[in-house]
């Protein structure tokens, strides 16, 4: 019985030393590193760091975390902009409210004195 992990080949990018994983079918091929974009040679067998699998799993979780952070930050920024627009609108309405009340008060004092 062969698990999926047995078919994974762990190695480091020759340029940036990032931990990479490919299917063993890619052994000996030149691939483009997903981290630095440089071409790097896939070794014939894993360099077998016992932590490579865990590291790649954590890197995957980190990537997912960062993509969610980007998404939520986008929502927060959008709402900040929307909030700012509503605050400006409210300020305009408050100003107009004060003007209208002042006009009413003026009319009232004219009526009282005539
Ligand atoms: Zn690299």
XYZ file of C-alpha atoms and ligand atoms in Angstrom:
115
model
C 0.000 0.000 0.000
C 1.348 3.390 -1.013
C 0.139 6.557 0.666
C 0.125 9.934 -1.077
C 3.034 11.118 1.005
C 5.235 8.344 -0.365
C 4.894 9.811 -3.825
C 5.983 13.283 -2.707
C 9.518 14.447 -3.284
C 10.815 17.044 -0.845
C 13.701 19.293 -1.770
C 15.005 22.825 -1.448
C 15.084 25.472 -4.145
C 18.681 25.933 -5.314
C 18.218 29.712 -5.418
C 16.194 30.633 -2.326
C 16.310 27.423 -0.250
C 12.539 27.322 0.074
C 11.112 23.900 0.863
C 9.351 22.517 -2.171
C 7.368 19.377 -2.821
C 6.590 17.702 -6.142
C 5.397 14.293 -7.265
C 8.239 11.799 -7.600
C 7.410 11.675 -11.322
C 9.115 15.091 -11.590
C 12.469 13.771 -10.294
C 15.381 15.145 -12.333
C 13.303 17.824 -14.048
C 13.961 21.570 -13.993
C 11.044 23.402 -12.402
C 10.298 27.035 -11.656
C 10.382 27.735 -7.917
C 6.986 28.945 -6.653
C 8.706 31.210 -4.133
C 11.409 33.016 -6.093
C 10.524 32.195 -9.697
C 14.016 30.859 -10.466
C 14.507 27.543 -12.239
C 15.644 24.805 -9.899
C 16.539 21.167 -10.432
C 14.422 18.490 -8.791
C 16.739 15.893 -7.230
C 16.340 12.190 -7.976
C 15.201 11.557 -4.409
C 14.048 13.531 -1.404
C 16.651 15.348 0.610
C 14.493 13.835 3.319
C 14.299 16.501 5.913
C 12.072 14.917 8.549
C 10.404 18.307 8.973
C 9.892 19.033 5.290
C 6.401 17.580 5.243
C 5.375 19.494 8.350
C 6.996 22.659 7.065
C 5.138 22.442 3.786
C 1.882 21.773 5.624
C 2.480 24.848 7.797
C 3.407 26.911 4.749
C 0.133 25.849 3.166
C -1.789 26.913 6.269
C 0.126 30.193 6.373
C -0.717 30.878 2.744
C -4.404 30.193 3.418
C -4.257 32.423 6.507
C -2.691 35.243 4.515
C -5.226 35.000 1.731
C -8.038 35.214 4.299
C -6.303 38.160 5.976
C -6.115 39.936 2.617
C -9.805 39.267 2.009
C -10.938 40.509 5.430
C -8.632 43.541 5.274
C -10.326 44.404 1.988
C -13.766 44.239 3.630
C -12.585 46.387 6.550
C -11.141 48.983 4.162
C -14.360 49.068 2.122
C -16.422 49.589 5.273
C -14.059 52.336 6.454
C -14.676 54.163 3.188
C -18.433 53.605 3.464
C -18.420 54.762 7.100
C -16.519 57.897 6.128
C -19.101 58.664 3.403
C -21.967 58.243 5.877
C -20.217 60.459 8.427
C -19.799 63.194 5.801
C -23.445 62.832 4.796
C -24.539 63.029 8.428
C -22.421 66.127 8.938
C -24.068 67.768 5.918
C -27.511 66.887 7.296
C -26.583 68.254 10.732
C -25.424 71.519 9.173
C -28.655 71.798 7.175
C -30.674 70.965 10.299
C -29.058 73.850 12.146
C -29.696 76.228 9.228
C -33.373 75.278 9.034
C -33.838 75.706 12.781
C -32.129 79.095 12.643
C -34.441 80.194 9.815
C -37.471 79.006 11.757
C -36.334 80.843 14.878
C -35.793 84.008 12.816
C -39.311 83.753 11.338
C -40.691 83.235 14.861
C -38.997 86.378 16.199
C -40.193 88.456 13.221
C -43.760 87.235 13.786
C -43.579 88.006 17.488
C -42.390 91.563 16.951
C -45.002 92.476 14.295
Zn 13.312 29.621 -4.924
